[in-house]
XYZ file of C-alpha atoms in Angstrom:
732
model
C 25.042 -10.425 -13.021
C 23.473 -12.289 -15.932
C 26.244 -14.900 -15.827
C 25.804 -15.429 -12.100
C 22.045 -15.784 -12.447
C 22.548 -18.199 -15.354
C 24.644 -20.466 -13.134
C 22.155 -20.071 -10.281
C 19.279 -21.081 -12.528
C 21.070 -24.185 -13.772
C 22.092 -25.134 -10.231
C 18.518 -24.849 -8.955
C 17.298 -26.853 -11.948
C 19.789 -29.695 -11.304
C 19.444 -29.724 -7.499
C 15.700 -29.209 -7.533
C 14.982 -31.630 -4.671
C 17.493 -29.847 -2.447
C 16.185 -26.371 -3.324
C 12.528 -27.288 -2.843
C 13.358 -29.034 0.430
C 15.153 -25.961 1.757
C 12.240 -23.683 0.857
C 9.767 -26.077 2.465
C 11.874 -25.978 5.623
C 11.924 -22.170 5.575
C 8.150 -22.099 5.119
C 7.635 -24.532 8.002
C 9.883 -22.536 10.340
C 8.248 -19.186 9.541
C 4.700 -20.560 9.846
C 5.604 -22.093 13.206
C 7.057 -18.774 14.317
C 3.908 -16.950 13.268
C 1.736 -19.392 15.215
C 3.790 -19.209 18.411
C 5.248 -15.690 18.520
C 2.516 -13.441 17.116
C 1.011 -10.609 19.139
C -1.722 -7.991 18.672
C -1.511 -5.381 15.937
C -1.644 -1.645 16.615
C -3.492 1.042 14.698
C -2.499 3.946 16.943
C -1.744 7.022 14.849
C 1.114 8.132 17.079
C 4.197 9.973 15.878
C 6.912 10.560 18.499
C 7.922 14.206 18.825
C 4.699 15.749 17.546
C 3.019 18.341 19.827
C 0.017 16.105 20.524
C 2.224 13.152 21.453
C 4.353 15.338 23.745
C 1.180 16.379 25.574
C 0.122 12.736 25.936
C 3.555 11.806 27.285
C 3.276 14.579 29.885
C -0.158 13.370 31.003
C 1.045 9.787 31.276
C 3.881 10.965 33.512
C 2.000 13.468 35.680
C -1.624 12.362 35.378
C -1.701 8.579 34.670
C -5.182 8.198 36.141
C -6.535 10.310 33.264
C -5.739 7.462 30.787
C -4.803 10.043 28.161
C -3.658 7.347 25.754
C -6.592 5.051 26.456
C -9.381 4.199 24.060
C -12.621 6.148 24.297
C -16.205 5.180 23.630
C -19.030 7.653 23.308
C -22.384 6.081 24.127
C -25.111 8.343 22.722
C -28.698 8.319 23.950
C -31.659 9.677 21.972
C -35.208 9.974 23.246
C -38.152 9.191 20.948
C -39.865 12.060 19.157
C -41.832 14.223 21.594
C -40.064 12.821 24.676
C -37.014 13.771 26.760
C -34.172 11.898 28.404
C -35.025 13.572 31.702
C -38.300 11.691 32.124
C -38.162 9.303 35.059
C -38.254 6.038 33.109
C -35.811 7.156 30.403
C -33.377 8.657 32.904
C -33.379 5.424 34.873
C -32.586 3.480 31.684
C -29.672 5.811 30.870
C -28.241 5.531 34.379
C -28.516 1.735 34.154
C -26.395 1.825 30.987
C -23.830 4.054 32.720
C -23.668 1.618 35.636
C -23.097 -1.325 33.286
C -20.426 0.602 31.370
C -18.491 1.181 34.586
C -18.360 -2.585 35.080
C -17.379 -3.348 31.493
C -13.930 -4.872 30.828
C -10.975 -2.424 30.744
C -13.174 0.643 31.420
C -11.408 3.172 33.673
C -14.122 5.821 34.026
C -17.525 6.828 32.668
C -19.077 10.300 32.780
C -22.763 10.347 33.733
C -24.462 12.632 31.147
C -26.800 14.130 33.773
C -23.931 15.013 36.130
C -21.467 16.201 33.455
C -24.006 18.318 31.573
C -23.798 16.116 28.466
C -27.509 16.447 27.702
C -28.568 19.014 25.134
C -30.895 21.918 26.019
C -33.867 20.229 24.398
C -33.271 17.175 26.553
C -33.484 14.880 23.549
C -29.857 13.777 23.110
C -27.124 12.990 25.626
C -23.917 10.991 25.782
C -21.727 9.184 28.268
C -17.971 9.235 27.658
C -16.200 5.998 28.632
C -12.418 5.991 28.945
C -10.473 2.726 28.829
C -7.310 1.783 30.674
C -5.645 0.588 27.468
C -5.290 1.918 23.932
C -7.815 0.966 21.252
C -5.531 -1.562 19.572
C -5.166 -3.465 22.857
C -8.894 -4.042 23.261
C -10.031 -7.562 22.496
C -13.082 -8.623 20.536
C -14.619 -9.546 23.867
C -14.094 -6.012 25.177
C -15.800 -4.550 22.101
C -18.624 -7.096 22.240
C -19.284 -6.154 25.861
C -19.579 -2.488 24.876
C -21.914 -3.044 21.942
C -23.901 -5.620 23.893
C -24.730 -3.036 26.586
C -25.945 -0.608 23.910
C -27.998 -3.242 22.083
C -29.755 -4.409 25.248
C -30.609 -0.834 26.220
C -32.026 0.089 22.805
C -35.806 -0.062 22.936
C -38.709 1.816 21.399
C -38.372 4.297 24.276
C -34.598 4.838 23.958
C -32.084 4.722 21.104
C -28.476 3.910 22.053
C -25.575 4.194 19.604
C -21.820 3.859 20.176
C -18.918 5.758 18.604
C -15.259 6.420 19.361
C -11.998 4.624 18.668
C -12.872 1.793 21.064
C -14.935 0.343 18.211
C -12.180 0.857 15.669
C -12.442 -2.232 13.434
C -9.364 -4.383 12.952
C -8.371 -4.815 9.316
C -8.442 -8.414 8.183
C -8.061 -10.508 5.075
C -11.211 -11.606 3.311
C -12.344 -12.729 -0.119
C -10.362 -10.072 -2.000
C -7.149 -12.048 -2.342
C -9.097 -15.216 -3.234
C -10.832 -13.408 -6.091
C -7.509 -11.950 -7.231
C -5.818 -15.354 -7.312
C -8.756 -16.873 -9.195
C -8.619 -14.195 -11.904
C -4.820 -14.508 -12.048
C -5.162 -18.248 -12.646
C -7.544 -17.663 -15.557
C -5.198 -15.073 -17.088
C -2.216 -17.417 -16.770
C -4.053 -20.317 -18.387
C -5.114 -18.105 -21.311
C -1.604 -16.672 -21.660
C 0.286 -19.970 -21.597
C -2.333 -22.459 -22.764
C -0.921 -24.885 -20.195
C -2.104 -25.750 -16.697
C 1.441 -26.567 -15.654
C 2.780 -23.207 -16.836
C -0.155 -21.417 -15.183
C 0.256 -23.287 -11.917
C 3.945 -22.577 -11.320
C 3.606 -18.777 -10.812
C 0.682 -19.374 -8.448
C 2.570 -22.028 -6.500
C 5.699 -19.920 -6.057
C 3.533 -16.914 -5.130
C 1.928 -18.934 -2.329
C 5.390 -19.825 -1.048
C 6.450 -16.176 -1.134
C 3.461 -14.666 0.608
C 3.329 -17.566 3.071
C 6.894 -16.877 4.201
C 6.563 -13.086 4.075
C 3.275 -12.861 5.977
C 4.491 -15.415 8.520
C 7.598 -13.344 9.245
C 5.510 -10.191 9.639
C 3.029 -11.990 11.889
C 5.833 -13.343 14.067
C 7.270 -9.819 14.337
C 4.054 -8.578 15.974
C 5.141 -10.441 19.094
C 8.125 -8.109 19.456
C 7.108 -4.771 17.913
C 3.860 -2.861 17.373
C 2.682 -3.198 13.788
C -0.359 -1.678 12.142
C -3.113 -4.107 11.190
C -2.805 -2.715 7.648
C 0.865 -3.794 7.459
C 0.317 -7.495 6.644
C -2.547 -6.635 4.281
C -0.370 -4.273 2.224
C 2.437 -6.832 2.218
C -0.015 -9.517 1.077
C -1.421 -7.268 -1.632
C 1.978 -6.420 -3.116
C 3.647 -9.754 -2.449
C 0.912 -11.672 -4.231
C 0.944 -9.380 -7.253
C 4.715 -9.172 -7.802
C 5.307 -12.856 -7.011
C 2.986 -13.942 -9.817
C 4.353 -11.315 -12.198
C 8.034 -12.119 -11.609
C 7.401 -15.828 -12.098
C 5.350 -15.050 -15.194
C 8.266 -13.284 -16.887
C 10.763 -16.049 -16.148
C 8.380 -18.856 -17.157
C 7.595 -16.999 -20.392
C 11.309 -16.696 -21.192
C 11.869 -20.358 -20.328
C 9.155 -21.384 -22.797
C 10.749 -19.155 -25.426
C 14.148 -20.802 -24.910
C 12.596 -24.271 -25.164
C 10.837 -23.240 -28.361
C 14.228 -22.210 -29.749
C 15.366 -25.819 -29.372
C 17.384 -25.637 -26.159
C 17.406 -28.380 -23.566
C 15.413 -27.716 -20.369
C 18.384 -27.087 -18.047
C 20.011 -24.701 -20.504
C 16.671 -22.987 -21.096
C 16.214 -22.520 -17.348
C 19.695 -21.050 -16.994
C 19.173 -18.608 -19.844
C 15.712 -17.642 -18.614
C 17.020 -16.796 -15.150
C 20.089 -15.087 -16.625
C 18.057 -12.779 -18.869
C 14.509 -12.358 -17.539
C 15.844 -12.962 -14.028
C 18.144 -9.951 -14.375
C 15.146 -7.788 -15.183
C 13.313 -9.273 -12.186
C 16.210 -8.354 -9.888
C 16.281 -4.725 -10.969
C 12.512 -4.406 -11.108
C 12.265 -5.825 -7.603
C 15.078 -3.580 -6.409
C 13.197 -0.534 -7.678
C 10.060 -1.576 -5.789
C 12.084 -2.244 -2.637
C 13.705 1.198 -2.870
C 10.342 2.899 -3.247
C 8.865 1.023 -0.279
C 11.865 1.231 2.034
C 12.102 4.971 1.345
C 8.826 5.380 3.267
C 11.078 5.330 6.346
C 12.374 8.825 5.486
C 8.893 10.201 6.191
C 9.423 9.695 9.906
C 5.972 8.200 10.523
C 6.329 4.860 12.374
C 3.310 3.075 10.904
C 4.335 4.060 7.354
C 7.888 2.874 7.989
C 6.548 -0.462 9.204
C 4.235 -0.842 6.214
C 6.986 0.053 3.764
C 9.644 -2.231 5.233
C 7.239 -5.156 5.606
C 6.060 -4.849 2.007
C 9.674 -4.451 0.822
C 10.585 -7.656 2.664
C 7.793 -9.527 0.910
C 8.898 -8.213 -2.498
C 12.513 -9.213 -1.790
C 11.373 -12.726 -0.883
C 9.384 -12.865 -4.129
C 12.539 -12.011 -6.110
C 14.652 -14.657 -4.360
C 11.980 -17.316 -4.864
C 11.678 -16.419 -8.559
C 15.444 -16.912 -8.975
C 15.782 -20.165 -7.010
C 12.545 -22.031 -6.291
C 11.026 -21.327 -9.698
C 13.884 -22.866 -11.775
C 13.782 -25.847 -9.402
C 10.075 -26.249 -10.144
C 10.881 -25.898 -13.851
C 13.144 -28.921 -13.376
C 10.126 -30.979 -12.354
C 7.967 -29.573 -15.154
C 10.527 -29.956 -17.945
C 8.917 -29.703 -21.373
C 5.413 -30.191 -20.000
C 5.352 -26.453 -19.386
C 4.895 -25.938 -23.152
C 1.561 -27.706 -23.263
C 0.748 -30.717 -25.416
C 0.118 -28.786 -28.637
C 3.393 -26.868 -28.455
C 5.383 -30.020 -27.701
C 4.066 -31.675 -30.865
C 4.826 -28.708 -33.166
C 7.273 -29.537 -35.904
C 8.712 -26.030 -36.016
C 11.118 -24.906 -33.343
C 8.949 -21.918 -32.515
C 5.201 -22.618 -32.210
C 4.468 -19.006 -33.072
C 6.798 -18.844 -36.031
C 5.295 -16.876 -38.881
C 2.466 -15.510 -36.772
C 1.896 -11.787 -36.402
C 0.981 -11.198 -32.780
C -1.249 -8.427 -31.480
C 1.799 -6.888 -29.813
C 3.592 -6.673 -33.146
C 0.563 -5.133 -34.846
C 0.183 -2.640 -32.007
C 3.872 -1.722 -32.191
C 3.673 -1.150 -35.939
C 0.553 1.009 -35.537
C 2.327 3.219 -33.000
C 5.457 3.284 -35.149
C 3.461 4.645 -38.087
C 1.847 7.455 -36.045
C 4.044 8.027 -32.971
C 3.099 11.702 -32.557
C -0.631 11.016 -32.737
C -0.348 8.082 -30.307
C 1.654 10.205 -27.872
C -0.754 13.147 -27.953
C -3.881 11.005 -27.605
C -2.458 9.045 -24.662
C -1.232 12.151 -22.819
C -4.540 13.949 -23.429
C -6.533 10.964 -22.142
C -4.520 10.781 -18.921
C -4.783 14.545 -18.561
C -8.576 14.411 -18.708
C -8.716 11.632 -16.097
C -6.344 13.649 -13.881
C -8.551 16.783 -13.813
C -10.462 15.801 -10.618
C -7.125 15.609 -8.780
C -7.133 19.426 -8.719
C -9.902 19.140 -6.103
C -8.001 16.636 -3.941
C -8.843 17.115 -0.259
C -7.143 15.149 2.480
C -8.795 14.314 5.747
C -8.967 11.908 8.649
C -10.695 8.567 8.883
C -13.186 8.829 11.751
C -16.800 8.056 12.567
C -17.939 10.722 10.081
C -16.607 8.572 7.226
C -18.220 5.359 8.471
C -21.061 3.788 6.508
C -24.447 5.443 7.224
C -25.973 2.262 8.684
C -23.214 1.686 11.296
C -23.634 2.520 14.962
C -20.524 4.733 14.820
C -22.000 6.921 12.097
C -25.393 7.080 13.822
C -23.724 8.141 17.077
C -21.721 10.815 15.239
C -24.831 12.228 13.541
C -26.841 12.259 16.782
C -24.140 14.233 18.591
C -23.733 16.667 15.697
C -27.501 17.248 15.554
C -28.034 17.497 19.289
C -24.969 19.489 20.315
C -23.061 20.683 17.261
C -20.340 19.244 15.035
C -17.535 20.228 17.406
C -18.681 17.849 20.149
C -17.472 14.968 17.953
C -13.924 16.311 18.090
C -13.157 17.663 21.577
C -9.657 19.003 22.182
C -7.699 18.251 25.341
C -5.551 21.191 26.436
C -2.743 20.279 28.833
C -1.349 22.991 31.123
C 2.051 22.340 32.732
C 2.854 24.602 35.713
C 4.974 24.647 38.892
C 3.520 22.609 41.757
C 0.497 24.213 43.363
C -0.299 26.569 40.466
C -2.159 24.379 37.971
C -5.711 25.138 39.120
C -5.295 28.916 39.111
C -3.362 28.906 35.840
C -5.966 26.691 34.154
C -8.612 29.331 34.842
C -6.511 31.952 33.028
C -5.991 29.601 30.111
C -9.742 28.941 29.894
C -10.379 32.684 29.636
C -7.825 33.084 26.838
C -9.170 30.083 24.913
C -12.781 31.232 25.285
C -11.857 34.467 23.509
C -10.586 32.603 20.436
C -12.750 32.131 17.316
C -14.500 28.793 16.752
C -14.723 27.904 20.479
C -18.101 26.625 21.652
C -17.096 25.869 25.235
C -13.906 25.644 27.308
C -13.804 24.331 30.866
C -11.169 22.975 33.232
C -11.848 19.251 33.488
C -9.350 18.016 36.081
C -6.172 18.814 37.997
C -3.698 16.185 39.176
C -2.992 15.682 42.914
C 0.330 17.563 42.709
C -1.513 20.565 41.234
C 1.150 20.954 38.543
C -0.825 19.633 35.539
C -4.332 20.555 34.444
C -6.580 19.251 31.672
C -8.989 21.567 29.875
C -11.709 20.307 27.537
C -12.321 22.576 24.549
C -15.274 22.027 22.215
C -14.921 23.689 18.781
C -17.946 24.880 16.856
C -16.623 23.153 13.723
C -16.264 19.434 13.032
C -13.103 17.348 13.525
C -12.165 17.427 9.834
C -12.892 21.122 9.218
C -10.147 23.635 8.479
C -11.473 25.888 11.259
C -10.734 23.172 13.837
C -7.169 22.866 12.570
C -6.770 26.647 12.850
C -8.113 26.525 16.412
C -5.538 23.901 17.408
C -2.752 26.119 16.090
C -4.238 29.184 17.806
C -4.312 27.426 21.193
C -0.722 26.273 20.745
C 0.279 29.866 20.029
C -0.912 30.713 23.555
C 2.059 28.759 24.880
C 4.384 31.239 26.581
C 1.746 33.925 27.104
C 1.331 32.964 30.789
C 4.485 33.123 32.899
C 5.676 29.763 34.162
C 3.123 27.731 32.226
C 3.369 25.675 29.037
C 0.288 24.818 26.985
C -0.210 21.810 24.711
C -3.102 20.348 22.771
C -3.875 16.671 22.294
C -6.859 14.383 21.810
C -7.753 12.263 18.780
C -8.567 15.304 16.625
C -5.249 17.022 17.401
C -3.358 13.769 16.839
C -4.923 13.345 13.399
C -4.109 16.954 12.517
C -0.469 16.416 13.491
C -0.283 13.179 11.485
C -1.702 14.897 8.392
C 0.732 17.803 8.763
C 3.679 15.443 9.142
C 2.685 13.493 6.040
C 2.190 16.633 3.958
C 5.562 18.054 4.984
C 7.330 14.786 4.153
C 5.815 14.386 0.683
C 8.390 16.343 -1.343
C 11.473 14.936 0.453
C 10.090 11.447 -0.075
C 9.513 12.054 -3.766
C 13.048 13.414 -4.107
C 14.604 10.354 -2.455
C 12.534 7.802 -4.384
C 12.832 9.445 -7.790
C 16.527 10.199 -7.289
C 17.524 6.668 -6.310
C 15.325 5.073 -8.958
C 16.703 7.422 -11.637
C 20.245 6.295 -10.833
C 19.187 2.646 -10.876
C 17.431 2.965 -14.228
C 20.399 4.796 -15.709
C 22.573 1.914 -14.551
C 20.208 -0.678 -16.053
C 19.572 0.989 -19.418
C 22.829 2.961 -19.761
C 20.843 5.958 -20.924
C 19.955 9.427 -19.675
C 16.717 9.948 -21.588
C 15.093 6.605 -20.774
C 15.066 7.234 -16.975
C 13.734 10.769 -17.561
C 10.965 9.392 -19.779
C 10.170 6.726 -17.188
C 9.847 9.329 -14.419
C 7.605 11.605 -16.474
C 5.411 8.645 -17.382
C 5.102 7.796 -13.703
C 3.946 11.343 -12.923
C 1.257 11.044 -15.610
C 0.060 7.734 -14.167
C 0.063 9.200 -10.672
C -1.962 12.259 -11.676
C -4.561 10.091 -13.408
C -4.700 7.771 -10.392
C -5.407 10.629 -7.999
C -7.994 11.974 -10.431
C -9.814 8.646 -10.418
C -9.558 8.480 -6.605
C -11.145 11.902 -6.194
C -13.895 11.130 -8.706
C -14.883 7.928 -6.892
C -14.185 8.418 -3.190
C -14.607 12.190 -2.951
C -17.148 13.080 -5.651
C -18.962 9.741 -5.556
C -18.910 8.997 -9.298
C -19.709 5.300 -9.628
C -19.612 4.848 -5.855
C -22.634 2.534 -5.848
C -21.061 0.221 -8.422
C -17.968 -0.330 -6.274
C -19.708 -0.418 -2.898
C -18.384 2.904 -1.614
C -21.017 3.784 0.983
C -19.562 7.083 2.185
C -17.717 9.754 0.213
C -15.493 12.433 1.674
C -11.867 13.591 1.863
C -9.158 11.129 0.868
C -7.413 9.543 3.864
C -4.353 11.719 4.536
C -1.902 8.805 4.675
C -3.039 7.412 1.309
C -1.179 9.696 -1.161
C 2.310 9.020 0.140
C 1.671 5.257 0.290
C 0.264 5.259 -3.241
C 3.185 7.326 -4.559
C 5.725 4.837 -3.233
C 3.944 1.732 -4.456
C 2.908 3.143 -7.837
C 6.424 4.339 -8.562
C 7.814 0.898 -7.842
C 5.212 -0.855 -9.988
C 5.592 1.667 -12.813
C 9.315 1.006 -12.916
C 8.547 -2.736 -12.952
C 6.869 -2.477 -16.339
C 9.467 0.008 -17.533
C 12.239 -2.469 -16.777
C 10.475 -5.504 -18.249
C 9.382 -3.812 -21.467
C 12.337 -1.560 -22.256
C 14.860 -4.226 -21.267
C 13.566 -6.356 -24.147
C 13.875 -3.354 -26.488
C 17.443 -2.769 -25.369
C 18.218 -6.464 -25.697
C 17.216 -6.384 -29.371
C 19.101 -3.091 -29.847
C 22.396 -4.370 -28.417
C 21.974 -7.531 -30.473
C 22.181 -5.420 -33.625
C 18.638 -4.287 -34.422
C 18.064 -0.721 -35.601
C 16.581 1.551 -32.890
C 13.153 1.727 -34.511
C 13.097 -1.992 -35.243
C 14.192 -2.741 -31.642
C 11.152 -0.861 -30.375
C 8.880 -2.834 -32.699
C 10.304 -6.267 -31.883
C 10.722 -5.505 -28.176
C 7.113 -4.444 -27.831
C 5.976 -7.276 -30.066
C 7.678 -9.861 -27.840
C 6.825 -8.219 -24.527
C 3.271 -6.973 -25.069
C 1.526 -10.267 -24.395
C 3.428 -10.965 -21.186
C 3.172 -7.381 -19.930
C -0.565 -7.434 -20.662
C -0.982 -10.648 -18.697
C 1.131 -9.294 -15.833
C -0.888 -6.079 -15.714
C -4.206 -7.946 -15.733
C -2.972 -10.106 -12.864
C -1.915 -7.105 -10.798
C -5.161 -5.290 -11.523
C -7.215 -8.312 -10.485
C -5.232 -8.815 -7.274
C -5.486 -5.158 -6.256
C -9.110 -4.796 -7.345
C -10.063 -7.727 -5.145
C -9.324 -5.554 -2.107
C -11.955 -3.002 -3.139
C -14.542 -5.218 -1.469
C -12.775 -4.790 1.915
C -14.891 -2.976 4.544
C -12.014 -0.744 5.660
C -11.964 2.585 3.783
C -8.165 2.734 3.624
C -7.802 -0.791 2.191
C -10.694 -0.207 -0.207
C -9.217 3.060 -1.503
C -5.667 1.746 -1.817
C -6.916 -1.331 -3.682
C -8.736 0.903 -6.145
C -5.802 3.309 -6.467
C -3.291 0.563 -7.235
C -5.517 -1.237 -9.730
C -6.224 2.074 -11.515
C -2.523 2.980 -11.467
C -1.499 -0.317 -13.077
C -4.217 0.110 -15.695
C -3.008 3.598 -16.613
C 0.686 2.839 -16.410
C 0.816 -0.531 -18.160
C -1.599 0.076 -21.012
C -1.387 3.820 -21.597
C 2.095 4.834 -20.481
C 4.314 1.788 -20.989
C 2.607 0.225 -24.017
C 1.621 3.428 -25.809
C 3.591 6.471 -24.666
C 6.875 4.605 -24.160
C 7.088 3.050 -27.660
C 5.913 6.327 -29.233
C 8.629 8.320 -27.454
C 11.268 5.645 -28.094
C 10.373 5.679 -31.793
C 10.681 9.467 -31.948
C 13.989 9.488 -30.067
C 15.551 6.736 -32.184
C 19.207 6.159 -31.385
C 19.250 9.163 -29.042
C 17.183 7.128 -26.562
C 20.311 5.111 -25.746
C 22.687 8.070 -25.510
C 25.021 8.164 -22.536
C 27.979 10.555 -22.153
C 31.260 8.668 -22.678
C 32.655 9.711 -19.292
C 29.523 8.432 -17.561
C 29.614 5.238 -19.616
C 33.111 4.553 -18.275
C 32.067 5.409 -14.734
C 28.962 3.215 -14.520
C 29.481 -0.542 -14.041
C 28.015 -2.704 -16.784
C 25.414 -4.940 -15.106
C 24.473 -6.584 -18.430
C 20.793 -6.750 -17.566
C 19.872 -7.713 -21.120
C 22.312 -10.650 -21.088
C 24.505 -9.567 -24.030
C 27.730 -10.783 -22.409
C 26.044 -14.010 -21.373
C 24.839 -14.588 -24.930
C 28.333 -14.185 -26.349
C 29.823 -16.441 -23.669
C 27.339 -19.214 -24.371
C 27.027 -18.958 -28.150
C 30.679 -18.317 -28.964
C 32.362 -20.614 -26.441
C 33.418 -24.147 -27.530
C 31.725 -27.105 -25.909
C 32.812 -27.402 -22.289
C 32.170 -30.540 -20.270
C 31.835 -28.361 -17.160
C 28.754 -26.750 -18.602
C 27.469 -29.671 -20.617
C 23.740 -30.069 -20.819
C 22.248 -33.255 -19.370
C 19.671 -35.358 -21.097
C 16.365 -33.608 -21.464
C 13.704 -34.147 -18.847
C 11.046 -36.389 -20.288
C 7.470 -35.145 -20.415
C-alpha cells in the first residue's frame, strides 16, 4: 500500500492543476445537488417492528382519522392566583383559543378542555390537545409560528397560555460552534507549524471535505428521511478528522523537506508513510460508524453511514487534493525561518518536549501507568450512577414555553398527564366497543393507573383507542412497568389483541432497543477493529492494549457526562440549563465515535514507534523516538479535535450539546492520558514482546507495510531511474 500511495502522492503533486480542477468540479456538482434536491429532515423516533410502531401502523390502516402518527401540541391554560378558568371572561378566552387552534395550519382536531374534562378539580389549570395531520418533522416554521402566535396573543394578566408537545420540537441547526472550532484549529496549526501556508492547507482541504460530504447528505434528504442531527454529526466528525489527517501528512512532508528531499519526492514519501496511517485510521473510524447499522435503529444507521461517508471523503482528499496543494506551496510550507536554516533539519540538536516526556515515562513506566489509570478511574466513578432517559419537555430549559407547560400540567393534574398512553384494541368487526370496556376494567385494576377511558372507536367497530393516564411521569420506571403490564394483557380477552403506543411508549421502545443492541454493537466494532489493528501492527498485544485503553477513556467520558449533565457539576459554566438522565441514544453513538477516534491516535502514534523499530531501533528506544517525533503532532491534532467538538457545547439542542462535550472529553482523556502516557508506559514495560506475533499468523496475515519499510528500501536502495526522477524543485 505504501508504494501505491507514494506513486499517488507524486502523481497528484505533478498534475496538481488537474487534481484541483476535478475536486472543484465535484464540489460544484454536490453543492448544486444539495441546493436543488434537498428535502425536509425527520426527527421521528420510529423503529419498524417495535410494539408501539405496530400499534401505530394498525391505527393508520384502520383508523386514519385519528392521526396516530401526527404531531401533537398541548396548549395549557392557567388562571391567575385566586381565580378559575370557569369564570365567564376566562372561559370565553380559552374557547377563543380553541377556535383559533382549529383553524391553524395542518391541525386535524382540537379537544375543548371544558368538554373533554381537561380542567383540574380546582379549576385553575386546563389544557387543549391539538392533533396535526402530519408528523412533527413535516411541520414548517410557519406552522409552528402560527401555534405559538395564538398562545402569545391569548396570554394576558388574566390568563397564562403555554405550549408543549412534539409539534414544537426544535430543528437542530448549525450555529457558531463550528466557526469557533475552526478558529481555534487555525491558531493551533499556526503555532504548530510556524507558517501560515502550512496552517492554511489543512483548513482548506477540510472545507473541501465537509462541503462535499454535507452537500451529499443534504441532497439525500430529497430521497430518504434523515434525522436533523445527521448532518450535524457528519459536520462535527468530518471537520475534526479532515484537519487532523491533513495535519499528519503536512507534518511528514515538512520533515521530508527538512531531510533535504525535493518537494515532489517529499510529497510522495509523506503520502506513502503518513498517508498509510491515515488510511488505516480512517478505516477504523468508518468501521466504528458503519457498524451502527447493526443496532437496527434507522436514525442511528443514517447518522453512522453519513458520518462514515464524510470521514471516507476526508481520507481521499488527504491522499489526493492535499499533495496537489503541496505542489502549489512547495518549500513555502516550511516558513521563511526554516527555509533559511543552514542545517538540513531545523530542529537538529534540539530536545523537544515530546522527547523529554518520553524519557520521563521511560524512567518510571510503572508509576506513570498507575497514576494515569488511577486518574481515569476517579473520573469514571460517576458513571456508576448513569441513568438513561428520554428527551422531552421535562428536559427543556426552565424558561421555555414547553417546560412551563409541562410543569403546569404536572402541578395541576399529576405527572402522568404529561405522558398519556394510547392503548389500541384490535377485534373482529362489531366488537370493538364492547371489548374496549373490558380492557378498560382490566387496565384500571393495574398499579400506577390514574385514569383509563375509551376515547374512540372506528366506524367499522373493529378498532378502539383507549387513553390511559399513569400516575408517574413519562421518564419514570413505574411508567415503563405499566406499559409492559398492559402489553401482558394481550391474549387475556378472546378474539382481541392489545397494543400500546403514544410518544411515551415509543420512547420506551427506542430505549429498550438501544440497550439490547449495546453489547452486540461493541462486539462487532471491537472485533473488526482488533483484526484491523493486528493487521497494521503485526502484533497481538498492541491491539489488546489499544482496546483496554479505549475502555478506560470511555469509562472516564461517561463519568464526566454524568457529573455534568446528570449531577450538574459545573453546569452553569457550560450553559447546561437543565440536568437529568442522559439521552438514551447517546451512549451507543459515543461508543462508536470514541472508539474510532481512539484508534486514530493509536495508529498515528504507535505506527511511528513501529517504524523506528523495524528500521533497527531497540524496542525501548523506538518508544522514546516514536513518542518524541509524534507527540507534538498528536498534541496539535488532539487540541484541534477538542476545540471542534467543544464548539458544539454551545448548541441549544441537548443531544448535540452532550455529544459535543462527550467527544471533546473523550479526546482529552484518550490522547493525553491513554495514548501519550499509558501507551508508552506499557510499550516500555513490554519491550520486544509488544511486537510478538505467532509465526503461523505472521504468514497468514498480508503485509500492508503501513510504516513504509518496503517503500524505504525500494527508494533508498534502488539505482537512479529516469522513470522516477525528481523534477526541479518548486521555487518559493
